[in-house]
PDB file of N, CA, C and O in Angstrom:
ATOM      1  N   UNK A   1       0.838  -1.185   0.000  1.00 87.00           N
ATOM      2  CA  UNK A   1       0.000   0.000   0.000  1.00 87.00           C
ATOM      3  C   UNK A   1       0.884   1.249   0.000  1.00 87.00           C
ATOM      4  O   UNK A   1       1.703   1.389   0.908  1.00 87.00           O
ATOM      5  N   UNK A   2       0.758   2.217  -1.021  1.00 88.00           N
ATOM      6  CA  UNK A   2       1.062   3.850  -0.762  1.00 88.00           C
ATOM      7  C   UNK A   2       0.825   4.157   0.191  1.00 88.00           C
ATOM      8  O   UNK A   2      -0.260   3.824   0.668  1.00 88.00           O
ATOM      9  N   UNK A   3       1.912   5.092   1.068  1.00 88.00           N
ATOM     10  CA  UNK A   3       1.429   5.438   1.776  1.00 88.00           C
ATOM     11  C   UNK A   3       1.770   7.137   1.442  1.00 88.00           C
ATOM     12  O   UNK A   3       2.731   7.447   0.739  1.00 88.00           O
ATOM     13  N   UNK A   4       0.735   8.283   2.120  1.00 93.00           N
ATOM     14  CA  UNK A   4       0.859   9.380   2.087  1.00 93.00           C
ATOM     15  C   UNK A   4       1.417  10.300   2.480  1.00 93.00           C
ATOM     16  O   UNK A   4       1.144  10.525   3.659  1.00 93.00           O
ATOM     17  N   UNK A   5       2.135  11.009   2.023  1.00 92.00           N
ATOM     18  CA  UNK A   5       3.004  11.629   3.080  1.00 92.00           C
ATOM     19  C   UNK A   5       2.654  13.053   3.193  1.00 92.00           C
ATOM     20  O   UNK A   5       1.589  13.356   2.655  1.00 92.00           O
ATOM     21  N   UNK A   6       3.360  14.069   3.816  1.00 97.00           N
ATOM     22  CA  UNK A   6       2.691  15.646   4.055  1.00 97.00           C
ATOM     23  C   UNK A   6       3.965  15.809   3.006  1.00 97.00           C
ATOM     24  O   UNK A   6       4.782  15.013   2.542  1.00 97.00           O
ATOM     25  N   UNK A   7       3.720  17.309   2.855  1.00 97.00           N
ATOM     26  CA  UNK A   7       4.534  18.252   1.746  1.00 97.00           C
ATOM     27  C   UNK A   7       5.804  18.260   2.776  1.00 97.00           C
ATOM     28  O   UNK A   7       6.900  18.034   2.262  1.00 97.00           O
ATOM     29  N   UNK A   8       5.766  18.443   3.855  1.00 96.00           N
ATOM     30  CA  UNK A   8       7.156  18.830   4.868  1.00 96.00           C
ATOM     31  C   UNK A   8       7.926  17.481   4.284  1.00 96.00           C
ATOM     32  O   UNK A   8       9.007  17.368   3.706  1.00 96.00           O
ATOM     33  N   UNK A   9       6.857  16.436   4.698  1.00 95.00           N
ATOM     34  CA  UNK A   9       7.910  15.054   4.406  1.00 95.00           C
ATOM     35  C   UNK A   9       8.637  14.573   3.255  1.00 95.00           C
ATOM     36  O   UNK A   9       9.711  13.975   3.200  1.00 95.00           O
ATOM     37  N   UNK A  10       7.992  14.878   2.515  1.00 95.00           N
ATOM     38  CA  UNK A  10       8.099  15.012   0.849  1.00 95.00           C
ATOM     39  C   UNK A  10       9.498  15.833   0.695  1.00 95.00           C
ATOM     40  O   UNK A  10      10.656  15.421   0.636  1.00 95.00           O
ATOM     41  N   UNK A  11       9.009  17.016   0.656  1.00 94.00           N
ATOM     42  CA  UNK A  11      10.206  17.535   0.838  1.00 94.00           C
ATOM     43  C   UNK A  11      12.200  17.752   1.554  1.00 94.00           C
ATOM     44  O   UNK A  11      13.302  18.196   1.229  1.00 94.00           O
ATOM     45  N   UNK A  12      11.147  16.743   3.160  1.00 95.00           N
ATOM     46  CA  UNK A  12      12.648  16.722   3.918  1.00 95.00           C
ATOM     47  C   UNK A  12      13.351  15.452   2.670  1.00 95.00           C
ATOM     48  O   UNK A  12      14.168  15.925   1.881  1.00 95.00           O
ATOM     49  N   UNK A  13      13.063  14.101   2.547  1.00 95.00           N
ATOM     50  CA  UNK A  13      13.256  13.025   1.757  1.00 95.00           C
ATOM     51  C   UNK A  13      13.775  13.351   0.374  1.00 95.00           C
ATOM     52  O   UNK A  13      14.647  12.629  -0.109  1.00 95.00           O
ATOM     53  N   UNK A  14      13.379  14.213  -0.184  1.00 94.00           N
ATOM     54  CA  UNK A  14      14.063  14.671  -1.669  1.00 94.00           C
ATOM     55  C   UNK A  14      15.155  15.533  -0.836  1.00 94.00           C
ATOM     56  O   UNK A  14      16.148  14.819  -0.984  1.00 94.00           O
ATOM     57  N   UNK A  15      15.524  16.503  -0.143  1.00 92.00           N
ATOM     58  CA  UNK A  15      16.085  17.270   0.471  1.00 92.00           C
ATOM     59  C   UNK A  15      17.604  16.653   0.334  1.00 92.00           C
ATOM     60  O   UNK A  15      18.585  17.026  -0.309  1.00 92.00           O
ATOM     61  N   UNK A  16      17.362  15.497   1.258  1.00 94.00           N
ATOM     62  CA  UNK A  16      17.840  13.889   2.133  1.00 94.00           C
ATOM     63  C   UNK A  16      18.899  13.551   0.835  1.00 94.00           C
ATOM     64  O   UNK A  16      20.124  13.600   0.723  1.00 94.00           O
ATOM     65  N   UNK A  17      17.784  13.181  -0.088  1.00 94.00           N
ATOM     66  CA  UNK A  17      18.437  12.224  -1.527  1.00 94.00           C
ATOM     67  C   UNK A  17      18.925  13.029  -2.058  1.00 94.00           C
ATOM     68  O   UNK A  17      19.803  12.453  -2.700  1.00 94.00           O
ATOM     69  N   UNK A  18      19.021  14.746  -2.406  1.00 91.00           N
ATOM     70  CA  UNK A  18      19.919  15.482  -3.162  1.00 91.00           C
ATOM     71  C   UNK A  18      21.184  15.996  -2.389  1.00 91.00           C
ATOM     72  O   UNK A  18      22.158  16.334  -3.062  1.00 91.00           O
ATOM     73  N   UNK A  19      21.224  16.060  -1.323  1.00 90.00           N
ATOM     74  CA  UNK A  19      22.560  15.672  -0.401  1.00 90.00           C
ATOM     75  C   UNK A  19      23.075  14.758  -0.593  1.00 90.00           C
ATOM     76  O   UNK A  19      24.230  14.939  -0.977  1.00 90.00           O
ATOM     77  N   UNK A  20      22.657  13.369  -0.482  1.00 93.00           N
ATOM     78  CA  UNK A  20      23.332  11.930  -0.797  1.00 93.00           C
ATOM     79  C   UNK A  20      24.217  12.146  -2.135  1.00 93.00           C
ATOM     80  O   UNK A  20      25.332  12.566  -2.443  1.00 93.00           O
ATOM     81  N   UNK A  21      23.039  11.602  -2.759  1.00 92.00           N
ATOM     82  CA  UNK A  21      23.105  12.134  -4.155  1.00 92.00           C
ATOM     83  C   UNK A  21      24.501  13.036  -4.739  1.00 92.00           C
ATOM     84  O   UNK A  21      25.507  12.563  -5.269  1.00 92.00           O
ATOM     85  N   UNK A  22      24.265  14.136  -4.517  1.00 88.00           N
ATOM     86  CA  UNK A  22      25.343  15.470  -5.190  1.00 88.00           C
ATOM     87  C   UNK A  22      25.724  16.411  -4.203  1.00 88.00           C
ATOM     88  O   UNK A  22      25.467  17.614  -4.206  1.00 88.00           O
ATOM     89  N   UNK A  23      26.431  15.693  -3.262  1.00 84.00           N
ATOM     90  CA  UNK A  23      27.201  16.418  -2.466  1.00 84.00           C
ATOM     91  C   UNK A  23      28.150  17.868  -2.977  1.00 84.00           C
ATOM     92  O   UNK A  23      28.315  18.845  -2.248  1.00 84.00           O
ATOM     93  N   UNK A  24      28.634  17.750  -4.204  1.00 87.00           N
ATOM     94  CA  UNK A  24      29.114  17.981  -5.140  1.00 87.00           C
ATOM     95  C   UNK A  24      28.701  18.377  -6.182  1.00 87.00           C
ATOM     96  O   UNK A  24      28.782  17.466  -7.006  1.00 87.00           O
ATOM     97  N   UNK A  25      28.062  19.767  -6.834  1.00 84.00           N
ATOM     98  CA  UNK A  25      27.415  19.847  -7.951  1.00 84.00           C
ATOM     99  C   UNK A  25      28.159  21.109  -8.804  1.00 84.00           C
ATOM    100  O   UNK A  25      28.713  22.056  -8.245  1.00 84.00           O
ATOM    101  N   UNK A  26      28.059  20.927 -10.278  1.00 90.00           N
ATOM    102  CA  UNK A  26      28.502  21.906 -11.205  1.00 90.00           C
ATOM    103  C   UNK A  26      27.494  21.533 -11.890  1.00 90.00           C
ATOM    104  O   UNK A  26      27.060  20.398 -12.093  1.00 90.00           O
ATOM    105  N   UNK A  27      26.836  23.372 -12.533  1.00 91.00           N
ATOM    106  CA  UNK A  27      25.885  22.958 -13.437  1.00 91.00           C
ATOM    107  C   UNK A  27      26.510  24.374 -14.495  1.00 91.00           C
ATOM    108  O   UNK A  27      26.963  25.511 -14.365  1.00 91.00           O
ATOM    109  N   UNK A  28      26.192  23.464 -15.470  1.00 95.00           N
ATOM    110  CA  UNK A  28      26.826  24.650 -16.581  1.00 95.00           C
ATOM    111  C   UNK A  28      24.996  24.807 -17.753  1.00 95.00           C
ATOM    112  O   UNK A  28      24.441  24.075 -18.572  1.00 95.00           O
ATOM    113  N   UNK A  29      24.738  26.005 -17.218  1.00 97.00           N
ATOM    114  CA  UNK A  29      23.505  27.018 -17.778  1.00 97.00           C
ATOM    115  C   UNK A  29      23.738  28.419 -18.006  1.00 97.00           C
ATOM    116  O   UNK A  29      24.758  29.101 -17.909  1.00 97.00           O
ATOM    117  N   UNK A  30      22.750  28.645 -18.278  1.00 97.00           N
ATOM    118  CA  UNK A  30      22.827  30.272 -18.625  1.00 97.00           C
ATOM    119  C   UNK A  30      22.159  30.692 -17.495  1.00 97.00           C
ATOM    120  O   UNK A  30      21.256  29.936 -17.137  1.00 97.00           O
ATOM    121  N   UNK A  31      22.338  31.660 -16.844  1.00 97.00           N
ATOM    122  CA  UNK A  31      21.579  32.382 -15.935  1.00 97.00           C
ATOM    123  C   UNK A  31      20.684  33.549 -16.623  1.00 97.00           C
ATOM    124  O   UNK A  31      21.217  34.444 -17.279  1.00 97.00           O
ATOM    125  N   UNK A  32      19.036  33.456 -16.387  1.00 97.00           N
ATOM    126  CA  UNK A  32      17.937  34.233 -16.723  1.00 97.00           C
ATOM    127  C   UNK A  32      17.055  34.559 -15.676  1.00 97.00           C
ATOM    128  O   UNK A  32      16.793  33.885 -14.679  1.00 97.00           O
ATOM    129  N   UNK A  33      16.549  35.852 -16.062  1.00 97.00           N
ATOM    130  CA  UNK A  33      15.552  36.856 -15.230  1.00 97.00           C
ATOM    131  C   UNK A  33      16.304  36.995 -13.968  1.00 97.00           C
ATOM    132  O   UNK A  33      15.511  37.271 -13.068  1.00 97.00           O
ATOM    133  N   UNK A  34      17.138  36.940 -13.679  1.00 97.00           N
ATOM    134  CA  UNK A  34      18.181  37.666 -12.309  1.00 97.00           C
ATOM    135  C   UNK A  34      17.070  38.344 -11.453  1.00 97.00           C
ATOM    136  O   UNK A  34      16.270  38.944 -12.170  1.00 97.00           O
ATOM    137  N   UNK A  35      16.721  38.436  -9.769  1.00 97.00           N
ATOM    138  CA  UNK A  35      16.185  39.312  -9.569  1.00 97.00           C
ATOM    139  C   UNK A  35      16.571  39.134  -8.022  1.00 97.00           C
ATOM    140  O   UNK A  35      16.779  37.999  -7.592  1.00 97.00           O
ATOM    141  N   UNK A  36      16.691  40.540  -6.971  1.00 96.00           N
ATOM    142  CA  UNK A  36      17.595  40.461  -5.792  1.00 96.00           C
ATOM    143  C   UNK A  36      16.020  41.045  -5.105  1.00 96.00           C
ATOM    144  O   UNK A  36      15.190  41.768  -5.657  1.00 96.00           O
ATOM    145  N   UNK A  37      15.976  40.329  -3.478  1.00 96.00           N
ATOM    146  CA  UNK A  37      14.772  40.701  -3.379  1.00 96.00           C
ATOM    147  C   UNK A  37      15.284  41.774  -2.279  1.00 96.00           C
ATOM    148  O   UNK A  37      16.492  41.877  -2.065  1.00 96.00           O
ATOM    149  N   UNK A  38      14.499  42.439  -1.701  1.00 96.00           N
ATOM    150  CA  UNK A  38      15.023  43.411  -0.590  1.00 96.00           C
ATOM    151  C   UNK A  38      16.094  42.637   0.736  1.00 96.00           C
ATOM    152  O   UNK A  38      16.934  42.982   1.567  1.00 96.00           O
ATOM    153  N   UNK A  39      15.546  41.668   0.358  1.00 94.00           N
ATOM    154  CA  UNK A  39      15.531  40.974   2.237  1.00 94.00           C
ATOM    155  C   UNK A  39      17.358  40.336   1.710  1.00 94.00           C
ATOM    156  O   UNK A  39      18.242  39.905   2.449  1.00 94.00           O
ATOM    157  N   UNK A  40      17.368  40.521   0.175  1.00 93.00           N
ATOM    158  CA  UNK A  40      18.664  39.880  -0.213  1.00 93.00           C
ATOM    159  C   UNK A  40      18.983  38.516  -0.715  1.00 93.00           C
ATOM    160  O   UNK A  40      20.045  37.965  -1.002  1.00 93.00           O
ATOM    161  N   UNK A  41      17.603  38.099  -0.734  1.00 96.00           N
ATOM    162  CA  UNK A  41      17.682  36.707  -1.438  1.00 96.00           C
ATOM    163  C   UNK A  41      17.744  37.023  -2.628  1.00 96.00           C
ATOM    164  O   UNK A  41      17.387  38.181  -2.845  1.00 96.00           O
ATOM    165  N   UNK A  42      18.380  35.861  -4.361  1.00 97.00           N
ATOM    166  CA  UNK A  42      18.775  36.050  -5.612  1.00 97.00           C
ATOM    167  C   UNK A  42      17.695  34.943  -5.919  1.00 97.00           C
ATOM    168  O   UNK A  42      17.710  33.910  -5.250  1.00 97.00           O
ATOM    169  N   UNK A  43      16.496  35.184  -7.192  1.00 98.00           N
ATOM    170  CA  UNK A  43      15.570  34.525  -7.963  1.00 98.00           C
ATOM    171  C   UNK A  43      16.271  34.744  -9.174  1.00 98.00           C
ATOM    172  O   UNK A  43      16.653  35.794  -9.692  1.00 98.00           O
ATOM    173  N   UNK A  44      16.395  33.261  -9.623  1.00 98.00           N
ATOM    174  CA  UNK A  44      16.553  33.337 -11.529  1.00 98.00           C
ATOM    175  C   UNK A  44      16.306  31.950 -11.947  1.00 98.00           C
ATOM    176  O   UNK A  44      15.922  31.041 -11.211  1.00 98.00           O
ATOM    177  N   UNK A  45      16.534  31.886 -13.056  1.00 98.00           N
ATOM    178  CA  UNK A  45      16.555  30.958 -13.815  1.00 98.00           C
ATOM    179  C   UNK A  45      17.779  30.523 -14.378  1.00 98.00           C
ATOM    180  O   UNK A  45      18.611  31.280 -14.877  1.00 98.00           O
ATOM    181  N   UNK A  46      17.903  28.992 -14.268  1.00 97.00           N
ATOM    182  CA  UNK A  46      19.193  28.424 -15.055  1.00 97.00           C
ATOM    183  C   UNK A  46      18.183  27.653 -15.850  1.00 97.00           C
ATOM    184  O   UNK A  46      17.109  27.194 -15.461  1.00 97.00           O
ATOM    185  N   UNK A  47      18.940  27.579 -17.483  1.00 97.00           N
ATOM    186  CA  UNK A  47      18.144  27.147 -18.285  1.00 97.00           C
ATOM    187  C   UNK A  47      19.743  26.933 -19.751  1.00 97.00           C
ATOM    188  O   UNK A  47      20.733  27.573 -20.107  1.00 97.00           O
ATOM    189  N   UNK A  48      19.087  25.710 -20.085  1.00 97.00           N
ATOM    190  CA  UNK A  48      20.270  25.566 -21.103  1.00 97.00           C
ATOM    191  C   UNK A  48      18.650  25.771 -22.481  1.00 97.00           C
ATOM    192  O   UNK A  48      17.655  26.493 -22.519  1.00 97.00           O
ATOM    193  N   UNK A  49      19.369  24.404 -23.599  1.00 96.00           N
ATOM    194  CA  UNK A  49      18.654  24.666 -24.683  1.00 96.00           C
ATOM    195  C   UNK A  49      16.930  23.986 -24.430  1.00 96.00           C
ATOM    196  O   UNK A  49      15.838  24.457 -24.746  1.00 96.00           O
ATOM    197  N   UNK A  50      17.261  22.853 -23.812  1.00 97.00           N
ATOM    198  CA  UNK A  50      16.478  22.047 -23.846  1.00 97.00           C
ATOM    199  C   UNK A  50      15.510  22.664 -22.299  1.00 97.00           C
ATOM    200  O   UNK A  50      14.309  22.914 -22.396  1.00 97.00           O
ATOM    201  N   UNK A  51      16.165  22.805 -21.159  1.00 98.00           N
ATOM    202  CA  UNK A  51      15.244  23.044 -20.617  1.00 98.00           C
ATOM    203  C   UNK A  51      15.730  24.426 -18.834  1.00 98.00           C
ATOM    204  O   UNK A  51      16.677  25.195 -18.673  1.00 98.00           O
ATOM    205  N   UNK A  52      14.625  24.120 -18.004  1.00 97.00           N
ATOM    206  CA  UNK A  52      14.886  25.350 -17.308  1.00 97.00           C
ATOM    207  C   UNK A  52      14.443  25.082 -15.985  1.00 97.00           C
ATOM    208  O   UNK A  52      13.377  24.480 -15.855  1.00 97.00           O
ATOM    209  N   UNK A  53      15.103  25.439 -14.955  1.00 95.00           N
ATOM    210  CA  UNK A  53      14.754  25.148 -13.530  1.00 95.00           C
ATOM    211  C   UNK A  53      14.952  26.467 -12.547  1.00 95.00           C
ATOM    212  O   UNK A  53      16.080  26.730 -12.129  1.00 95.00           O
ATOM    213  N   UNK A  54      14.138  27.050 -12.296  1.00 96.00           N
ATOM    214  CA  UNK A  54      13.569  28.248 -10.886  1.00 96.00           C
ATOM    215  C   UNK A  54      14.741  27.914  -9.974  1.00 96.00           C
ATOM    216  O   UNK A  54      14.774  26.814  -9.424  1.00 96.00           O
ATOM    217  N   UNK A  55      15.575  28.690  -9.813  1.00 96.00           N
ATOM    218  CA  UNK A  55      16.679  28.615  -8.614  1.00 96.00           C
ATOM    219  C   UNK A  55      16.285  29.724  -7.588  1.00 96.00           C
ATOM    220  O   UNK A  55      15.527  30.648  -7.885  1.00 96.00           O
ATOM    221  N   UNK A  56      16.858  29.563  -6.357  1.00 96.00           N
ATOM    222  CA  UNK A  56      16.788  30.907  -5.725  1.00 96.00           C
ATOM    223  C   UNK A  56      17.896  30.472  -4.631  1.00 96.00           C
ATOM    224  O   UNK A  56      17.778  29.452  -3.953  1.00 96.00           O
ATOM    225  N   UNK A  57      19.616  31.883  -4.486  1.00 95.00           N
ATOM    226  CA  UNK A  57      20.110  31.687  -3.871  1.00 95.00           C
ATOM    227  C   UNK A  57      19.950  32.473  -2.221  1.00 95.00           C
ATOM    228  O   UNK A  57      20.439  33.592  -2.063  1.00 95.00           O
ATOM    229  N   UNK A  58      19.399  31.929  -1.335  1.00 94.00           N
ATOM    230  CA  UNK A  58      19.574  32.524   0.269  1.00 94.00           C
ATOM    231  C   UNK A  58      20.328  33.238   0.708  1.00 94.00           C
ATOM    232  O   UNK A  58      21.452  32.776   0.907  1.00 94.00           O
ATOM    233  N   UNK A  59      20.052  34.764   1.080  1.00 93.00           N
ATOM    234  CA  UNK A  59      20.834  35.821   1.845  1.00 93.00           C
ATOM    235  C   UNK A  59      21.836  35.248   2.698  1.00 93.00           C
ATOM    236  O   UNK A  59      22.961  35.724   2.853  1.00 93.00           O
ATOM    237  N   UNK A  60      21.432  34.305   3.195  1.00 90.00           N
ATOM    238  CA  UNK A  60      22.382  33.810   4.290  1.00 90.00           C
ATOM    239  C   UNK A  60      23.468  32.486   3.963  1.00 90.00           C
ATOM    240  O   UNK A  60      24.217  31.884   4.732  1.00 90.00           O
ATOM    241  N   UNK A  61      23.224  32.317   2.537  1.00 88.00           N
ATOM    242  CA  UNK A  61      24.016  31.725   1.608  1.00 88.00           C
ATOM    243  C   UNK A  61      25.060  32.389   1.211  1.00 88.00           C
ATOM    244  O   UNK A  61      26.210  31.953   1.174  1.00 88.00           O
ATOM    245  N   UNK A  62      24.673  33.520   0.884  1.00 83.00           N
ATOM    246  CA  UNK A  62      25.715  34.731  -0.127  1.00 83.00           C
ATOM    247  C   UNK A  62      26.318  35.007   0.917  1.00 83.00           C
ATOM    248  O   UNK A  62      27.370  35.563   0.600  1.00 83.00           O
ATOM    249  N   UNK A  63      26.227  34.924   1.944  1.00 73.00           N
ATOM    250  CA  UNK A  63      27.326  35.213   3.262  1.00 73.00           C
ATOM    251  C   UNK A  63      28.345  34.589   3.308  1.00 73.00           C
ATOM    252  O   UNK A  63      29.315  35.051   3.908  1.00 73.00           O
ATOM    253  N   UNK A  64      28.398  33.183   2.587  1.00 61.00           N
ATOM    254  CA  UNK A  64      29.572  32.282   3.146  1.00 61.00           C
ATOM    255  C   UNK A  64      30.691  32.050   2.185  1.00 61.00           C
ATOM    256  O   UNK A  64      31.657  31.362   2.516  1.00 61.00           O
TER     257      UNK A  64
END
């Protein structure tokens, strides 16, 4: 049987497996729609030919 999980859980578990996973990541894209929000967080887009994924880097990221 499936069982159901909440969005938190869902989320911690993919979280989990992309740590495992790619401790280690290089991604070679183009960076699109750049945008800095007040609070200092970075929204854009990395997107090659084929396709495109919503990034957003954390104020308290760009710190380190």
């Amino acid at each position: 049987m499936i069982q159901a999980r909440s969005v938190t859980q869902l989320l911690g578990q993919l979280r989990n497996q992309l740590h495992r996973d790619f401790r280690e990541l290089w991604v070679r894209a183009e960076v699109a729609q750049l945008t800095a929000s007040p609070q200092g967080h970075l929204y854009f887009t990395l997107k090659d030919r084929n396709a495109l994924v919503s990034s957003v880097v954390w104020s308290k990221q760009r710190q380190l």
